[in-house]
mmCIF file of C-alpha atoms and ligand atoms in Angstrom:
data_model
loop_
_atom_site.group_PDB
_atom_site.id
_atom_site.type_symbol
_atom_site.label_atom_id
_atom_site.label_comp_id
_atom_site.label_asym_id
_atom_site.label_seq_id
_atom_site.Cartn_x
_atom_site.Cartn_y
_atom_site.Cartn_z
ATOM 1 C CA UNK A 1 125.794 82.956 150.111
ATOM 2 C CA UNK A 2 123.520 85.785 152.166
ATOM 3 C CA UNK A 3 124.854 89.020 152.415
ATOM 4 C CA UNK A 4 125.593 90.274 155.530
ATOM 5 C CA UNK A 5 122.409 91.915 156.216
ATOM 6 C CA UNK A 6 120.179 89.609 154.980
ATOM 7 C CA UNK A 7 121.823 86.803 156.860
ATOM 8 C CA UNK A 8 121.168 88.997 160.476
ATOM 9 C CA UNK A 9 117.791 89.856 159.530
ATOM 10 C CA UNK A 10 116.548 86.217 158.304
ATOM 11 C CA UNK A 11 119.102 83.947 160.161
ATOM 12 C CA UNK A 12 120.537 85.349 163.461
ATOM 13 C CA UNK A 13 119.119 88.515 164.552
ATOM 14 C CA UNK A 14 115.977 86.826 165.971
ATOM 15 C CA UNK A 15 118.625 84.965 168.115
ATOM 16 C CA UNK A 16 121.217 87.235 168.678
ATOM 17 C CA UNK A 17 120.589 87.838 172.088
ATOM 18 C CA UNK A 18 120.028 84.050 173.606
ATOM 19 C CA UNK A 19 123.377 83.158 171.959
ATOM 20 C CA UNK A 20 124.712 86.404 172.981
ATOM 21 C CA UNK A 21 123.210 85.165 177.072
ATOM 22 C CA UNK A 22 120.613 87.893 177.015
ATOM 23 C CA UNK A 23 120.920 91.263 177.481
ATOM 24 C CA UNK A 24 121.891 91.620 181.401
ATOM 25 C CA UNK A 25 124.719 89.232 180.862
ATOM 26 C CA UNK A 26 126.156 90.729 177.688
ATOM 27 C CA UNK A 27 125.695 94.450 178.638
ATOM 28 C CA UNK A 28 127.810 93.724 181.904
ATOM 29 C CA UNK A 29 130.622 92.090 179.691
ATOM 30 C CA UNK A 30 130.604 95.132 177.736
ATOM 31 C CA UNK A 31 130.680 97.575 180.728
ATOM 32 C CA UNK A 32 133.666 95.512 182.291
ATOM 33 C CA UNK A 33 135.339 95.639 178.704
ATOM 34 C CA UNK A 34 134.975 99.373 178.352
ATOM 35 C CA UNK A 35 135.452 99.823 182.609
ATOM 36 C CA UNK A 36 139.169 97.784 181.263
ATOM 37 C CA UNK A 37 140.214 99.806 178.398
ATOM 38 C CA UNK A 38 138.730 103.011 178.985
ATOM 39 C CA UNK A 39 139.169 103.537 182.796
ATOM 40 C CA UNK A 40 139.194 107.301 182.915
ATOM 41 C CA UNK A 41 136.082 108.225 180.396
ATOM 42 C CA UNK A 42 134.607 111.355 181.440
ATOM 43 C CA UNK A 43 130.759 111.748 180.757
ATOM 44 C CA UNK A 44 130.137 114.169 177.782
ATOM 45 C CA UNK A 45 132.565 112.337 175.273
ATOM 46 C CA UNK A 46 131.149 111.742 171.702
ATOM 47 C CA UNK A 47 131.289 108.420 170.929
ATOM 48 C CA UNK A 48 130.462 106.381 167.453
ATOM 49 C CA UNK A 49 129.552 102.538 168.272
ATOM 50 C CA UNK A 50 130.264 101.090 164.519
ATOM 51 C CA UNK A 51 127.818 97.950 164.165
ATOM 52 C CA UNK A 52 126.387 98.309 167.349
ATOM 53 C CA UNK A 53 123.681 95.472 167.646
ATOM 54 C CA UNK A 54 121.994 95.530 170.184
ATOM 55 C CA UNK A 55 124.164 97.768 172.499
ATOM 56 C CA UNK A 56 126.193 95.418 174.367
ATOM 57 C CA UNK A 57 128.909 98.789 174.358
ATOM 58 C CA UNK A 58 126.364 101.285 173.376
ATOM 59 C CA UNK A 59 124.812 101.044 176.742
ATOM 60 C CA UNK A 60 127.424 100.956 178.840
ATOM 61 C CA UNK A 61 128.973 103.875 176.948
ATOM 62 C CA UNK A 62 125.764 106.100 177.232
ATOM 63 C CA UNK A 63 125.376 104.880 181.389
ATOM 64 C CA UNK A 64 128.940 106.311 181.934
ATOM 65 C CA UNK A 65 127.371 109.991 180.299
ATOM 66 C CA UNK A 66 128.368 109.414 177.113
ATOM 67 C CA UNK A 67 126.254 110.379 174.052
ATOM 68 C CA UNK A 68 126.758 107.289 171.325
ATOM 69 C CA UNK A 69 125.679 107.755 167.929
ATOM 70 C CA UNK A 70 124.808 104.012 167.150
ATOM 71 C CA UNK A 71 125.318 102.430 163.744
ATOM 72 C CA UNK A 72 123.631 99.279 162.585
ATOM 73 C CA UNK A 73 122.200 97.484 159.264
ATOM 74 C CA UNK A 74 120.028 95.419 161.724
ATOM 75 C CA UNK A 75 116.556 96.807 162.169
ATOM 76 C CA UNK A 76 115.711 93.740 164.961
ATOM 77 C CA UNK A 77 118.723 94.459 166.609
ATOM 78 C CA UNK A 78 118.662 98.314 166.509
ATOM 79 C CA UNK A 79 114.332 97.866 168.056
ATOM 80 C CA UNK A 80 116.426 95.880 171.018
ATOM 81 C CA UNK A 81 118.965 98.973 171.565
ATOM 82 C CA UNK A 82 116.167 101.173 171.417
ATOM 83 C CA UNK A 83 113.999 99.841 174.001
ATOM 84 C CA UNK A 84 117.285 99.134 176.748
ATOM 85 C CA UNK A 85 118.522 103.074 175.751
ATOM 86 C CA UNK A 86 114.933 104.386 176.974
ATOM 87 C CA UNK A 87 116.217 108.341 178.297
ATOM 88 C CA UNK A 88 119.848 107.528 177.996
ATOM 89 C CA UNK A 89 121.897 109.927 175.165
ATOM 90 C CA UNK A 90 121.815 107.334 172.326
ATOM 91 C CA UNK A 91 121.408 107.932 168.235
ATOM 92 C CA UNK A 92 120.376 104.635 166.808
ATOM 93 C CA UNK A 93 120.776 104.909 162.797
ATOM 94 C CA UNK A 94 119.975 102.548 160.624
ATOM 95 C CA UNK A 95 122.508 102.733 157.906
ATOM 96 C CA UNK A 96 126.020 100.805 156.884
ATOM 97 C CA UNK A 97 128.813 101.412 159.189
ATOM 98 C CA UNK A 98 130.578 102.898 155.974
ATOM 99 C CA UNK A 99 128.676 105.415 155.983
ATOM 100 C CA UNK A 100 128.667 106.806 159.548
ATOM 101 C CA UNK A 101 130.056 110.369 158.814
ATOM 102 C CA UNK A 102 127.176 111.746 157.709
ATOM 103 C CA UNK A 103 125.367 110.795 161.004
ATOM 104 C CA UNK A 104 127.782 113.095 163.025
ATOM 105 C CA UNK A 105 127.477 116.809 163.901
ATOM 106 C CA UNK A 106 131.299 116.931 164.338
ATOM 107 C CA UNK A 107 134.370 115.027 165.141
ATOM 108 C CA UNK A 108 133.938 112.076 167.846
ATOM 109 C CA UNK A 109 136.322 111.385 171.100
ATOM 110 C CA UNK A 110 135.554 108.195 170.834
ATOM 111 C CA UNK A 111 135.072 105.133 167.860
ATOM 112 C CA UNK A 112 134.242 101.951 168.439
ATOM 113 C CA UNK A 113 133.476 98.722 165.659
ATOM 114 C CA UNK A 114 133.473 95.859 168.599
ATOM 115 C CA UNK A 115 132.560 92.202 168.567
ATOM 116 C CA UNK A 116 134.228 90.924 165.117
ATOM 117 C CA UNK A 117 131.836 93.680 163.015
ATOM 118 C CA UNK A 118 135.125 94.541 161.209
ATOM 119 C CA UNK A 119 135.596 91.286 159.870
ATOM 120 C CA UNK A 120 131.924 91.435 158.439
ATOM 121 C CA UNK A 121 132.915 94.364 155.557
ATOM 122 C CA UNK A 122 132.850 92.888 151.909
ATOM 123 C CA UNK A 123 136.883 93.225 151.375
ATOM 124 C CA UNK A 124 139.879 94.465 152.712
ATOM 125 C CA UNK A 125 139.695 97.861 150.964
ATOM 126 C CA UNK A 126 136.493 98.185 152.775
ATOM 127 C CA UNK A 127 138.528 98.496 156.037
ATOM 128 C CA UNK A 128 140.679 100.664 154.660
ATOM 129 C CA UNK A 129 138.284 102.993 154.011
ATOM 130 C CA UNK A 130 136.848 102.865 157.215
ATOM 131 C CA UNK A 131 139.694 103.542 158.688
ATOM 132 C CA UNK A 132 140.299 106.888 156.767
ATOM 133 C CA UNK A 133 136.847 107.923 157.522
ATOM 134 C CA UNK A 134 137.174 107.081 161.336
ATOM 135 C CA UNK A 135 140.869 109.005 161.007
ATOM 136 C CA UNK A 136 138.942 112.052 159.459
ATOM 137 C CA UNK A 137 136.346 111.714 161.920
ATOM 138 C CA UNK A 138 137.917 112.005 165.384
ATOM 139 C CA UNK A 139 139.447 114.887 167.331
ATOM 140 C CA UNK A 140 142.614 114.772 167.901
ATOM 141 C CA UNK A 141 143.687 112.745 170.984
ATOM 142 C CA UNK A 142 140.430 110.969 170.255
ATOM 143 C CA UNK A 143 140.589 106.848 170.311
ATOM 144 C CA UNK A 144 139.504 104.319 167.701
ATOM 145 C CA UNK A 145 138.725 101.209 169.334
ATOM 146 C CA UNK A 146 138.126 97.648 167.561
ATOM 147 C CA UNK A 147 137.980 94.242 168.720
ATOM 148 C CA UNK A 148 138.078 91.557 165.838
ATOM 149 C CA UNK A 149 138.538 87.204 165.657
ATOM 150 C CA UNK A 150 141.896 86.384 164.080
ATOM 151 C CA UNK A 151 140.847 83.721 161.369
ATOM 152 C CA UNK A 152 144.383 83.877 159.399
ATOM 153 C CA UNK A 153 145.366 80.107 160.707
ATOM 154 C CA UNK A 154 142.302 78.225 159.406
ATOM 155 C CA UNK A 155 141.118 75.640 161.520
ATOM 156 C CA UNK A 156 141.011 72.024 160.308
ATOM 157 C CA UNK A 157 139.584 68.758 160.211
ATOM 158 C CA UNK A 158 136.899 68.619 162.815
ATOM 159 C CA UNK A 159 137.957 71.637 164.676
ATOM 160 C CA UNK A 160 135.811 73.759 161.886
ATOM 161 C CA UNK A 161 132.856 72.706 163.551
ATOM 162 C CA UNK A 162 132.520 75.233 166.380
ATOM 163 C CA UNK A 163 129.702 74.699 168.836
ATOM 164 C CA UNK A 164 128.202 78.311 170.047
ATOM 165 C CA UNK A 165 125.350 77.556 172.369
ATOM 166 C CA UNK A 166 122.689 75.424 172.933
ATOM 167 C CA UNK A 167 119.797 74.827 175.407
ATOM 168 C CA UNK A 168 117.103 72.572 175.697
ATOM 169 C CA UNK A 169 114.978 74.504 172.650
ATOM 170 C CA UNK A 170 117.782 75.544 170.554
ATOM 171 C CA UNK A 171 121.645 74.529 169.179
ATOM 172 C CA UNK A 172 123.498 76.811 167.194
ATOM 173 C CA UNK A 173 126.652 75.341 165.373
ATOM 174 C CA UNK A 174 129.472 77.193 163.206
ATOM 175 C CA UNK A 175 131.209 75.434 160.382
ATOM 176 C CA UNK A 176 134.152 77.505 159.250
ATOM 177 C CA UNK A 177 135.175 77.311 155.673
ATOM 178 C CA UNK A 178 138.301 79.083 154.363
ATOM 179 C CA UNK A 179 139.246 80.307 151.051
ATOM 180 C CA UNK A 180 142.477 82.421 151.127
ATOM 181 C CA UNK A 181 141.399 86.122 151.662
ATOM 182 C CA UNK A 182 137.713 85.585 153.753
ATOM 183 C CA UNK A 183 136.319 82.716 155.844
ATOM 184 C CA UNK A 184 132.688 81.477 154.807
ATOM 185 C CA UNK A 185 130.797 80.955 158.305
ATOM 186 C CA UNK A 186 127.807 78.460 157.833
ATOM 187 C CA UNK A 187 125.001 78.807 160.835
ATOM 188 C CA UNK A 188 123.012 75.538 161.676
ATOM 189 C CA UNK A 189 121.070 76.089 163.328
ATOM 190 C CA UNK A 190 118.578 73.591 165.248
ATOM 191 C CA UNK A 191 114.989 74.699 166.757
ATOM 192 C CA UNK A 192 112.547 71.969 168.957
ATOM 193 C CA UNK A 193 109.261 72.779 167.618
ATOM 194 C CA UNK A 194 107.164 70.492 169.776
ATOM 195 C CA UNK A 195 108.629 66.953 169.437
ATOM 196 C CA UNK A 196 111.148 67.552 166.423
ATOM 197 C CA UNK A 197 113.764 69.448 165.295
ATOM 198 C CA UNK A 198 113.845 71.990 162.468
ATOM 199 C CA UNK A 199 117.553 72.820 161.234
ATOM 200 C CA UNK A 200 117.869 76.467 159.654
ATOM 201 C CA UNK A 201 121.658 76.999 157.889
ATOM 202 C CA UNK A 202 122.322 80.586 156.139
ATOM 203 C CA UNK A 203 125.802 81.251 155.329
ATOM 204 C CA UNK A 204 128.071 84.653 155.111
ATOM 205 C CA UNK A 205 131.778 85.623 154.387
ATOM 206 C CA UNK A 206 134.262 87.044 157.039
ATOM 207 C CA UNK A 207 137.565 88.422 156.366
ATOM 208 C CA UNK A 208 140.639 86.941 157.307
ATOM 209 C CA UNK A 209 142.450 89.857 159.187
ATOM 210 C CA UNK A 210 145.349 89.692 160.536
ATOM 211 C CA UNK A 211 146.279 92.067 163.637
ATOM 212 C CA UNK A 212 149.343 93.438 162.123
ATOM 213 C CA UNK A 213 147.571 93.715 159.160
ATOM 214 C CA UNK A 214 144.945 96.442 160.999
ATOM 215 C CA UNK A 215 147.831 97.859 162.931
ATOM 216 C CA UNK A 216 149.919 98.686 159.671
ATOM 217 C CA UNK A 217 146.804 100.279 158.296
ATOM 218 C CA UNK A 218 145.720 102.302 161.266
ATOM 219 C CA UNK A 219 149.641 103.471 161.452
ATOM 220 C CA UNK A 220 149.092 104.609 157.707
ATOM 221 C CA UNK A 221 146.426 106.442 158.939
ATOM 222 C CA UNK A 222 148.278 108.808 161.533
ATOM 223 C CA UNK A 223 146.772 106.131 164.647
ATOM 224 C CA UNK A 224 149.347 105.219 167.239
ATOM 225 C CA UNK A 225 148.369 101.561 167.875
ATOM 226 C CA UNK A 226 148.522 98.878 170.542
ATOM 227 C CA UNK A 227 146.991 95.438 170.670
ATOM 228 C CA UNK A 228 146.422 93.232 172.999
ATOM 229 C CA UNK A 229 144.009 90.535 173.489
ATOM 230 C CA UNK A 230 140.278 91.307 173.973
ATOM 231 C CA UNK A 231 136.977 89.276 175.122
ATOM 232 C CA UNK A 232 136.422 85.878 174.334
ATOM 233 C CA UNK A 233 139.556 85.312 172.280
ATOM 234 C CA UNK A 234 139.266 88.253 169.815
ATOM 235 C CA UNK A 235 142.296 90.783 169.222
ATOM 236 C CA UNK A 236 141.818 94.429 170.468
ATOM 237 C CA UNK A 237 143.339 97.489 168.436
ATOM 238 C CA UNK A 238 143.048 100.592 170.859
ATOM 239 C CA UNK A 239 144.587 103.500 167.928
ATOM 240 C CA UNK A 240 144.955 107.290 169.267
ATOM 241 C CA UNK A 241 144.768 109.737 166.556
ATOM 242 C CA UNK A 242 148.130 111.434 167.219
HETATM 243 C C1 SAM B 301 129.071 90.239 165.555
HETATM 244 S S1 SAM B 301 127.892 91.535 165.722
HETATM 245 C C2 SAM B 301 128.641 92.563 166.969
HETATM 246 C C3 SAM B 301 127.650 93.488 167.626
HETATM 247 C C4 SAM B 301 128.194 94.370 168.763
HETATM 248 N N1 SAM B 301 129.234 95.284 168.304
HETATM 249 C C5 SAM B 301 128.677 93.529 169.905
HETATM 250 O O1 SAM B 301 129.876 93.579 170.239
HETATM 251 O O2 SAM B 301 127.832 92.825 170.494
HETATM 252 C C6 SAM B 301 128.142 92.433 164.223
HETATM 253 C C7 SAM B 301 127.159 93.569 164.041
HETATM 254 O O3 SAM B 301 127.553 94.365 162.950
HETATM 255 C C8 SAM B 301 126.432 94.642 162.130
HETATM 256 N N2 SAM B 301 126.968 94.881 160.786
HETATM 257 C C9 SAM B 301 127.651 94.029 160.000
HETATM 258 N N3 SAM B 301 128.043 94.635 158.867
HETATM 259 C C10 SAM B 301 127.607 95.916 158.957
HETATM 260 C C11 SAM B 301 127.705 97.050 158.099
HETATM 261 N N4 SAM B 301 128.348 96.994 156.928
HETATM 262 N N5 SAM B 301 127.155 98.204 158.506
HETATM 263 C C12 SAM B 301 126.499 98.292 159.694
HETATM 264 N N6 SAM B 301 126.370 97.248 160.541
HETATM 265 C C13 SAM B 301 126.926 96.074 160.173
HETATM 266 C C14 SAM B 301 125.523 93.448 162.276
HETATM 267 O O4 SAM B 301 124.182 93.753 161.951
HETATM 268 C C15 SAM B 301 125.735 93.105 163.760
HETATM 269 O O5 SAM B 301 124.855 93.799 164.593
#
């Protein structure tokens, strides 16, 4: 089994963005997602993108004025966010999203861990310790947003094998395989070089969280929570620090 980093920087990094429908396409998803949840943003807020790839709400953020401190293990992805940020107000650090407090000058408005990162920490005391650090970390008032896949009701039979995308050149598969605390999430995928195919599979763990799992341990941390269902069939957790 890879760890998480090494399974984005060997395995799906380099193909992040075609399965994510290139950049255009995924940074408009994100700006309608935050344009949805965060209707009245005003430019100047602080804002902490937790596992930030390649910017799909990094962007967007930093477009609407504000300045995003962006947190990523990926190097490949992090080069991508880096070249679509050009002048716009964005900190790209490479580090775990664990330790993003010691990237920030002072408290944030605004944190975000989108796109299933949560799922991706190593257990579920790992997300509760995030969650104390993003508690300590915002101004009061300030939002902690987090949109996450729901894998408590494991899939079975053939329905494990989940097809992601696929062109002419390229078919990425999931197979999902549970154990009773974290899912293990197999990548095939398959790559035409010239007349044949060469199959790739690298394999990493995801956590099985449930959504009133997260909301019971925002609420211990002083959040005032609401979820409701995000992008693409992942929950979203919008907690105020009250
Ligand atoms: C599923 S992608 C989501 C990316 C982005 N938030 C989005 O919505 O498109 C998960 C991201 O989290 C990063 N990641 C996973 N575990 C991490 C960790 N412990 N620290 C920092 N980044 C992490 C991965 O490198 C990857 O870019």
């Amino acid at each position: 089994m890879a760890t998480v980093a090494d399974h984005y920087e060997i395995h799906l990094a380099p193909v992040y963005l075609w399965m994510a429908g290139g950049f255009d396409a995924a940074v408009s998803r994100g700006e309608a997602e935050i344009e949805a949840v965060l209707p009245t943003l005003a430019s100047g807020t602080t804002a902490v993108d937790l596992g930030a790839g390649f910017g799909m709400h990094t962007i967007p953020l930093a477009r609407r004025g504000c300045s995003v401190v962006a947190v990523d293990t990926s190097s490949i992805l992090l080069d991508e966010l880096r070249v679509h940020a050009e002048a716009l107000p964005v900190r790209a650090v490479e580090d775990d999203l664990l330790s993003f407090p010691r990237h920030l000058d002072a408290k944030a408005n605004l944190i975000l861990c989108m796109g299933d990162t949560l799922t991706h920490l190593p257990e579920l005391a790992s997300v509760e310790k995030l969650f104390s650090l993003v508690a300590e970390s915002l101004r009061s008032g300030g939002k902690f947003i987090a949109t996450f896949r729901d894998y408590t009701s494991p899939l079975v039979g053939q329905g494990r094998f989940v097809s992601v995308k696929s062109d002419t050149d390229r078919i990425l598969t999931c197979f999902l395989e549970y154990a009773p605390d974290y899912v293990n999430v197999h990548d095939v995928l398959h790559e035409r070089i010239a007349s044949t195919w060469r199959l790739r599979v690298s394999a990493y763990r995801k956590l099985r969280l449930s959504p009133e799992w997260v909301s019971t341990a925002l609420q211990a941390n002083g959040f005032s929570v609401h979820v409701e269902p995000g992008l693409e069939g992942m929950v979203r957790v919008v907690a105020t620090s009250v």
